Short mmCIF file of C-alpha atoms in Angstrom, two decimals:
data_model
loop_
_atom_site.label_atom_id
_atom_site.label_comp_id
_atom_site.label_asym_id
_atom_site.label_seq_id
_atom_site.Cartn_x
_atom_site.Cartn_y
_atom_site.Cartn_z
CA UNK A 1 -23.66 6.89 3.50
CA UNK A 2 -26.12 4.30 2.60
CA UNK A 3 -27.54 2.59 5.53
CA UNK A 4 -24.23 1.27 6.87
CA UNK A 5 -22.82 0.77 3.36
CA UNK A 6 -20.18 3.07 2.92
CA UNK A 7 -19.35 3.77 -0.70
CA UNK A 8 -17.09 6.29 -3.39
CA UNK A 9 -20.44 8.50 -2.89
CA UNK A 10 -19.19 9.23 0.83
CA UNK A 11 -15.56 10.25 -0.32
CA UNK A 12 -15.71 13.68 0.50
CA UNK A 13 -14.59 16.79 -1.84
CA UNK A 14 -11.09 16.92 -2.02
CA UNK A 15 -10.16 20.00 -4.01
CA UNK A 16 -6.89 21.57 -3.25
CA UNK A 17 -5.30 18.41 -1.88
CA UNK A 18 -2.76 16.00 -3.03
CA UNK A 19 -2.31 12.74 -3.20
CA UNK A 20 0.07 10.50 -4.29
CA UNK A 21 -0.45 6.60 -4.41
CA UNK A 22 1.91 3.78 -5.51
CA UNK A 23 0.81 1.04 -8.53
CA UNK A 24 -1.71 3.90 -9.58
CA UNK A 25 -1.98 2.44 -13.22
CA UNK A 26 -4.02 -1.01 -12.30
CA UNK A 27 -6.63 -2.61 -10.04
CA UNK A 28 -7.20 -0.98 -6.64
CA UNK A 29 -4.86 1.67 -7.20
CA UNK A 30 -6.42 2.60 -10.36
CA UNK A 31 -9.82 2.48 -9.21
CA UNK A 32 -8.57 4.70 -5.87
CA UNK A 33 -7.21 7.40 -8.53
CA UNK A 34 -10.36 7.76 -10.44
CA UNK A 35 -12.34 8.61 -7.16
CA UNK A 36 -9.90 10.94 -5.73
CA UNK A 37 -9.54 12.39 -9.40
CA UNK A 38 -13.35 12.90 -9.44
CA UNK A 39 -13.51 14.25 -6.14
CA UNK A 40 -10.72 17.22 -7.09
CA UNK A 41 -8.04 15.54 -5.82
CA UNK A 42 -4.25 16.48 -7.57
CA UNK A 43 -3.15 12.89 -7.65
CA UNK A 44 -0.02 12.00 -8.58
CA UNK A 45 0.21 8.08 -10.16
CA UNK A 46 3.23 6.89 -8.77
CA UNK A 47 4.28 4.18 -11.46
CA UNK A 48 6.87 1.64 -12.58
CA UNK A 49 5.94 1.54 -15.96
CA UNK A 50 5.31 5.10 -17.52
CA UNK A 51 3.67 4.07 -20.71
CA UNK A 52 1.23 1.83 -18.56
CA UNK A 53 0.71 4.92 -16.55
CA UNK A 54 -0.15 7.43 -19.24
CA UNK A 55 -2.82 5.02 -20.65
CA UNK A 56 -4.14 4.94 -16.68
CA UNK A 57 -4.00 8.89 -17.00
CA UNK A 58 -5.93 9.05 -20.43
CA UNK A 59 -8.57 6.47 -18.86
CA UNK A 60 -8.78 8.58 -15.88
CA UNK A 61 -9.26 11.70 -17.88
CA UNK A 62 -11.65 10.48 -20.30
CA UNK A 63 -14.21 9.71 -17.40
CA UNK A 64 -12.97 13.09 -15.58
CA UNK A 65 -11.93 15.16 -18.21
CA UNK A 66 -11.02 17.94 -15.63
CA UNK A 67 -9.15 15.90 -13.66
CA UNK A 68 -5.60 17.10 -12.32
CA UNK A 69 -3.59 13.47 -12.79
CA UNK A 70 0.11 13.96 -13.18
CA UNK A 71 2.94 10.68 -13.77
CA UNK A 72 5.61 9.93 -11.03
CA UNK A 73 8.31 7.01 -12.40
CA UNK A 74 9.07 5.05 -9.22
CA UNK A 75 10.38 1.68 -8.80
CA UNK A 76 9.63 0.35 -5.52
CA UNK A 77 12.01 -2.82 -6.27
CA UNK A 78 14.99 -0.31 -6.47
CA UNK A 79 16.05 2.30 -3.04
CA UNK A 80 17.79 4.24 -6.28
CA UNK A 81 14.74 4.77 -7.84
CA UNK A 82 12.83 5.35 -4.71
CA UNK A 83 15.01 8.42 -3.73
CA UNK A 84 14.61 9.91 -7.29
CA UNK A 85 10.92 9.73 -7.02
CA UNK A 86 10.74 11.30 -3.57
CA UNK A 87 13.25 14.27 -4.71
CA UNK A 88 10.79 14.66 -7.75
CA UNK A 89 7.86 14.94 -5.59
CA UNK A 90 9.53 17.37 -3.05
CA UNK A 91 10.49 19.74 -5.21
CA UNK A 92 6.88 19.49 -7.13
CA UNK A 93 4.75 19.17 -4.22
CA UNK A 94 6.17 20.52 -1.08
CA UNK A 95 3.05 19.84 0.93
CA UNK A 96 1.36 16.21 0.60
CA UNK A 97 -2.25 15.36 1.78
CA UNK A 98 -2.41 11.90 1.61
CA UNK A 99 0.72 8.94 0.58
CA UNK A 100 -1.47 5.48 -0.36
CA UNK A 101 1.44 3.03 -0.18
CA UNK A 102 -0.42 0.23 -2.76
CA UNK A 103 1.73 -0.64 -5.33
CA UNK A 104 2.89 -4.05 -5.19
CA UNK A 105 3.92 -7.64 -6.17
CA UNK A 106 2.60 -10.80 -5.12
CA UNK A 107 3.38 -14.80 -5.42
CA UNK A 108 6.34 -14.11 -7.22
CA UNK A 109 9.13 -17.08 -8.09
CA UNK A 110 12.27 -16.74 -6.35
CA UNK A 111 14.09 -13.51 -7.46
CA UNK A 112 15.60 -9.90 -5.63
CA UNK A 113 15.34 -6.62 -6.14
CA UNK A 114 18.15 -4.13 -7.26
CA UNK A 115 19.66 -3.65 -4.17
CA UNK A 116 19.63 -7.23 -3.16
CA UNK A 117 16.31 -7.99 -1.05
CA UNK A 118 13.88 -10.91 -1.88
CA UNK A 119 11.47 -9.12 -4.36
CA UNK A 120 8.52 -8.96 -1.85
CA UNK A 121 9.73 -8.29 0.65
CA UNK A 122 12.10 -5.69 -0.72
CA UNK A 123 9.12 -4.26 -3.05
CA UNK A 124 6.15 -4.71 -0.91
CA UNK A 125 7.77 -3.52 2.50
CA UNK A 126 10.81 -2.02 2.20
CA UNK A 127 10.47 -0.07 -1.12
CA UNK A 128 7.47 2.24 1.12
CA UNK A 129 9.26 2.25 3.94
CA UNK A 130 11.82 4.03 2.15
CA UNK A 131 9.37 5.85 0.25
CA UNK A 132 7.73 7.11 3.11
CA UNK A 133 10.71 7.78 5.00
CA UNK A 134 12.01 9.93 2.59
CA UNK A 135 8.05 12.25 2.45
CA UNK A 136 7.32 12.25 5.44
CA UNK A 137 8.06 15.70 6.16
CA UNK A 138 6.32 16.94 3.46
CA UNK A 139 2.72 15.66 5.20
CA UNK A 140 3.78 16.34 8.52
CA UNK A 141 2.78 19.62 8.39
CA UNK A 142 -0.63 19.34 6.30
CA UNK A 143 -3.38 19.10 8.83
CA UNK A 144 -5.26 15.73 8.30
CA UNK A 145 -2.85 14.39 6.19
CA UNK A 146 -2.30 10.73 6.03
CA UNK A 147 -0.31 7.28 5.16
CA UNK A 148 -2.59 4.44 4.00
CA UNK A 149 -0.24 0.87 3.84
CA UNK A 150 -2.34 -1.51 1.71
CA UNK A 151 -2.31 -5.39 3.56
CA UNK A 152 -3.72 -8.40 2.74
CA UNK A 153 -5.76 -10.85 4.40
CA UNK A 154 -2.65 -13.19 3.80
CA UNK A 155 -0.90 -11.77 6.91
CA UNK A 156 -2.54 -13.83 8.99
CA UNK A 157 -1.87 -17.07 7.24
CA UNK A 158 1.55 -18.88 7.17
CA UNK A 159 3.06 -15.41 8.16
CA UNK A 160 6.36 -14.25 10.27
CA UNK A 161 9.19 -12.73 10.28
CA UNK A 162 12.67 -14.75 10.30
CA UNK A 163 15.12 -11.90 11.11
CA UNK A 164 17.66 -15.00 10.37
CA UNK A 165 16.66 -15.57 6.76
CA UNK A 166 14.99 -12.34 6.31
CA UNK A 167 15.99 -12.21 2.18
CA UNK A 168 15.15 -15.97 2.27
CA UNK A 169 18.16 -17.01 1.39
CA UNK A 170 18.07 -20.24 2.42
CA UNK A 171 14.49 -21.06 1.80
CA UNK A 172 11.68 -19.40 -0.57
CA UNK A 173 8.04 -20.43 -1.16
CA UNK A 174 6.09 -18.04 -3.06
CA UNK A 175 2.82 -17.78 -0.91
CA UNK A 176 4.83 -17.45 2.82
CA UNK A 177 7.59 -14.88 1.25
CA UNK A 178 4.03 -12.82 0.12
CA UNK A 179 2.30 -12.79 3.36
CA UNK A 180 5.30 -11.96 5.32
CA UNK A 181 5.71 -9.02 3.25
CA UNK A 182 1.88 -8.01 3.95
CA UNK A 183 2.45 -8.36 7.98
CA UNK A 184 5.42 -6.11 7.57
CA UNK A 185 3.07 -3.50 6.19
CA UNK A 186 0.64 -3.77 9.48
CA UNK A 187 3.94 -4.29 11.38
CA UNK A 188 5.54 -1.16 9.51
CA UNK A 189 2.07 1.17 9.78
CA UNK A 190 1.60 0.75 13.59
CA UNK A 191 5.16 1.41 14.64
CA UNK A 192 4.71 4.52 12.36
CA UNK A 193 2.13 5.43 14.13
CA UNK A 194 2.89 4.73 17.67
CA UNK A 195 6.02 7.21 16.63
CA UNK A 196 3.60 10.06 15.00
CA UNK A 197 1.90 10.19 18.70
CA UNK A 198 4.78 10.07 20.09
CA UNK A 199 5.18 13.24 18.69
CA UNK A 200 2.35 14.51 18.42
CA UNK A 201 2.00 14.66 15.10
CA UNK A 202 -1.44 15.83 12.93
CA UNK A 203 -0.18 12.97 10.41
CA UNK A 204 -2.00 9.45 10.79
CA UNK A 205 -0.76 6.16 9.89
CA UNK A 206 -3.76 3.63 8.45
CA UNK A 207 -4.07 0.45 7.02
CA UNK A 208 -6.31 -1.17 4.71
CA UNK A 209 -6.92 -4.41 2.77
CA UNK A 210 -9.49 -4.88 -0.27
CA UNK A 211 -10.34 -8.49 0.45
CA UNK A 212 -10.48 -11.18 -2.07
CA UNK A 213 -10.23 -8.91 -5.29
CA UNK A 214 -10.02 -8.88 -8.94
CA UNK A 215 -6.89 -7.65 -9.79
CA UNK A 216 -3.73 -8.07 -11.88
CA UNK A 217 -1.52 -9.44 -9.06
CA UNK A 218 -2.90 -13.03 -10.09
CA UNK A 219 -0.17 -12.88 -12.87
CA UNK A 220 2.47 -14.56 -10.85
CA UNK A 221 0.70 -17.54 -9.93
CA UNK A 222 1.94 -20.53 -11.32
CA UNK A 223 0.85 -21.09 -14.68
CA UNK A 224 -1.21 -24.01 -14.10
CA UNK A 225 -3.67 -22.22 -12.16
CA UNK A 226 -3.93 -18.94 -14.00
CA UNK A 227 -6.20 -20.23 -16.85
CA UNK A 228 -8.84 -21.10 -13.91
CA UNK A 229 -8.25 -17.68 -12.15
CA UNK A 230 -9.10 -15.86 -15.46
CA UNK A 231 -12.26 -17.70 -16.25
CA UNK A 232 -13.30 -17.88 -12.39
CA UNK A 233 -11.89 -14.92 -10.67
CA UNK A 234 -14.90 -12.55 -12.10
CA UNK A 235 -17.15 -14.82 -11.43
CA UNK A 236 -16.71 -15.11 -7.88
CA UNK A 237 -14.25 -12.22 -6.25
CA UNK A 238 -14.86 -8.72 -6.12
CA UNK A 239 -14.22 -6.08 -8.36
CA UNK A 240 -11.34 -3.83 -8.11
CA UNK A 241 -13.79 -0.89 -7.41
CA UNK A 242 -15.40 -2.52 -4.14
CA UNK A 243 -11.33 -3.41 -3.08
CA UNK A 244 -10.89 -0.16 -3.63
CA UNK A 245 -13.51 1.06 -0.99
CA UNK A 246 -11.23 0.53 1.99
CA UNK A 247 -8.10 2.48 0.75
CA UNK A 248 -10.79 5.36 -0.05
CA UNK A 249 -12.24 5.10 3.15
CA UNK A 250 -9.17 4.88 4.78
CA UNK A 251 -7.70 7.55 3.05
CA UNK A 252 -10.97 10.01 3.29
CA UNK A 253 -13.33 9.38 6.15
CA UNK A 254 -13.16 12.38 8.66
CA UNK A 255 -14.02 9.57 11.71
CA UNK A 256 -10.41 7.39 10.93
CA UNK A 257 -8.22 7.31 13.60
CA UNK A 258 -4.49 6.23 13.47
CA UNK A 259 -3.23 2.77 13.95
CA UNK A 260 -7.08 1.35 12.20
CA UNK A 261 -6.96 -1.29 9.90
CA UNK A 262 -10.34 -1.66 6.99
CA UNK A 263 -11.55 -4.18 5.39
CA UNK A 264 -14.79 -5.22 3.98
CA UNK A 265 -17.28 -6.71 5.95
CA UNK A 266 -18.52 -9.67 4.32
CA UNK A 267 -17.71 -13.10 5.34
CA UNK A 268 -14.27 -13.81 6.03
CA UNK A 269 -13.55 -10.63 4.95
CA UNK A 270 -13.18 -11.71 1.40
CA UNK A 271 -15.77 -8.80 0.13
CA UNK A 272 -17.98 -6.63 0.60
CA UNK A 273 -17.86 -2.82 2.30
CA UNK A 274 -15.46 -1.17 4.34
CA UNK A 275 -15.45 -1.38 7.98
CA UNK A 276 -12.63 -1.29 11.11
CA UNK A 277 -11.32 -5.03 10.90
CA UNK A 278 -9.34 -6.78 13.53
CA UNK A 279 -5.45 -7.94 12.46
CA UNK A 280 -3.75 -10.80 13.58
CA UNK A 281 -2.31 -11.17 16.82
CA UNK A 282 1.61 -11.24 15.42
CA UNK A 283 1.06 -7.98 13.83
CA UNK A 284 0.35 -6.32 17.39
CA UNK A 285 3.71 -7.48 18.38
CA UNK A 286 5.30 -4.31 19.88
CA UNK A 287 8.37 -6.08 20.08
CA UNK A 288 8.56 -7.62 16.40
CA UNK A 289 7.28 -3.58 15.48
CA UNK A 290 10.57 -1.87 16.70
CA UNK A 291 12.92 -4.98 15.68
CA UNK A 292 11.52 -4.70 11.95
CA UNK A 293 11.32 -0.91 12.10
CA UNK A 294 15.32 -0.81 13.02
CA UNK A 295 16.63 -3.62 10.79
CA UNK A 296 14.35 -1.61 7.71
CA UNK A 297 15.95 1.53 8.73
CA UNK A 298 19.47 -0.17 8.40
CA UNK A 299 18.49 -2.19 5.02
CA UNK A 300 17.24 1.19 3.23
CA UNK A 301 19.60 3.85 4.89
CA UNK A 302 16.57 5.79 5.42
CA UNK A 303 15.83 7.53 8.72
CA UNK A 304 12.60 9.37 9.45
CA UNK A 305 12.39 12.50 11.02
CA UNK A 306 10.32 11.64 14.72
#
C-alpha cells in the first residue's frame, strides 16, 4: 500500500480462486474483473446481455491474455433467470471464493420486472438476494470466502422502506425508488451477516460503494440532463477504476471483517480511495433488517441455508 492509499497494486494474488460478480461487462464491474483477472482470479462475468459480455471478455483478455474469464447469462430482473444461472454455476463451480453482487439499474421510469416487482427494487435487491440465496452453500465451505453487496451513497438520502407500497404501486419517483433499493442492499448484507455468525460461518458478508463514479448507469436519467452528464461527468467524477477500488478492497483485503461497509475517502465520499465508511442510521435498523429479510424470502421463494 501506498502511504494510506490503497490501490489494485494491494489486491493480493488470487490464483486458484473464483469469483463471480454481477454487471461484469461495464463500469465498476468491468474494471473489478480486469483486476481479479490479472491477479489469477477464475472470474466468471455474470451478464444480462451475452454479446455485451463477450466483448467485456475479449477486452479483458487482450490486456490479460492469460486470463481465465468465462460468460454466465443472468438476468437479475427475472427469479427464472436467476435460478438458471445459479444451477449453471453449481454444477460448474462447486466451490465459490468470492460472489460481488454489482450488477444493477438505476433512475429508471416506472416499470417491473418479470415476476412483477418495481424494476429496482426487484433488480437491485431482490434479484441478489435470490442470487445469493440460491450460492450460498457453495462459499460456505471455502475458507475466506466472501459476499460483496455494492450500495450507493443514495441510501442515505430520501431513503426507506414502505412495506405498504413496497412495488410502489401507488406512487413512483425515479430517484427515491433507487435509493431504497441501495438501503436494502446494506439492509440485506448486515442481516446476512448477523446470520453467518450466528453460525459461525468462515463466509463474510461486506458492503461497498464507489462514490460519485463514471459509469453507464447515467443512461436512465431523464433525457434533458444526459447531454450535460456526458460532457461533464468526466470532467468532474471519478473513473470507473477508482469506484472500483472499494469492491476490490472489499472483496480482497486480508484485514475486512464482516458487516464493513467501503467507500472512498474523499470529501463527502464522492471519490477518492477506499476506506471503512459509516452508513446511515436506518440501515442499522435491526428491526427493518429481519422485516425486509422475511418479506424478500417470501417475494423470491428462496430460503438460505443458516
Amino acid at each position: 500500500m501506498t502511504g494510506s492509499r490503497w490501490t489494485a497494486a494491494d489486491v493480493s494474488p488470487q490464483h486458484g480462486r473464483v469469483a463471480v460478480i454481477t454487471g461484469a461487462n461495464s463500469g465498476i464491474g468491468f474494471q473489478t474483473a480486469i483486476v481479479l483477472a490479472g491477479r489469477g482470479a477464475k472470474v466468471v462475468m455474470a451478464v444480462r446481455n451475452l454479446d455485451k459480455g463477450r466483448a467485456a471478455r475479449e477486452q479483458i483478455l487482450a490486456t490479460v491474455p492469460a486470463a481465465k474469464v468465462s460468460l454466465q447469462q443472468l438476468d437479475l430482473a427475472s427469479l427464472e433467470s436467476i435460478r438458471a444461472a445459479a444451477e449453471a454455476l453449481r454444477s460448474e463451480y462447486p466451490r465459490i471464493d468470492l460472489l460481488i453482487n454489482n450488477g444493477g439499474v438505476a433512475w429508471t421510469s416506472k416499470q417491473t420486472t418479470r415476476d412483477g416487482f418495481e424494476l429496482q427494487f426487484g433488480t437491485n435487491h431482490l434479484g441478489h438476494f435470490a442470487l445469493t440465496g440460491l450460492l450460498l452453500d457453495t462459499l460456505l465451505p471455502v475458507p475466506g470466502s466472501r459476499i460483496v453487496t455494492v450500495s450507493s451513497l443514495a441510501h442515505g438520502t430520501l431513503a426507506d422502506i414502505d412495506f405498504d407500497d413496497l412495488q410502489s404501486a401507488r406512487r413512483y419517483s425515479r430517484i427515491p425508488a433507487y435509493a431504497r433499493s441501495k438501503l436494502a442492499n446494506l439492509l440485506f448484507t448486515y442481516e446476512l451477516q448477523r446470520r453467518l455468525g450466528q453460525a459461525a460461518a468462515g463466509t463474510i458478508a461486506v458492503a461497498a460503494h464507489p462514490g460519485v463514479s463514471y459509469t453507464e448507469l447515467g443512461r436512465n436519467l431523464p433525457s434533458i440532463l444526459q447531454p450535460a452528464t456526458r460532457f461533464i461527468g468526466p470532467l468532474i467524477l471519478q473513473s470507473a477504476a477508482m469506484g472500483a477500488l472499494t469492491l476490490l478492497r472489499a472483496a480482497t483485503d486480508p484485514d475486512v471483517r464482516g458487516g464493513q461497509y467501503y467507500g472512498p475517502d474523499g470529501t463527502g465520499e464522492r471519490r477518492g480511495y477506499p476506506v471503512v465508511v459509516q452508513s446511515s442510521t436506518r440501515s442499522h435498523d435491526l428491526d427493518l433488517q429481519r422485516r425486509l429479510w422475511s418479506v424478500s424470502e417470501e417475494l423470491t421463494e428462496v430460503r438460505f441455508p443458516i
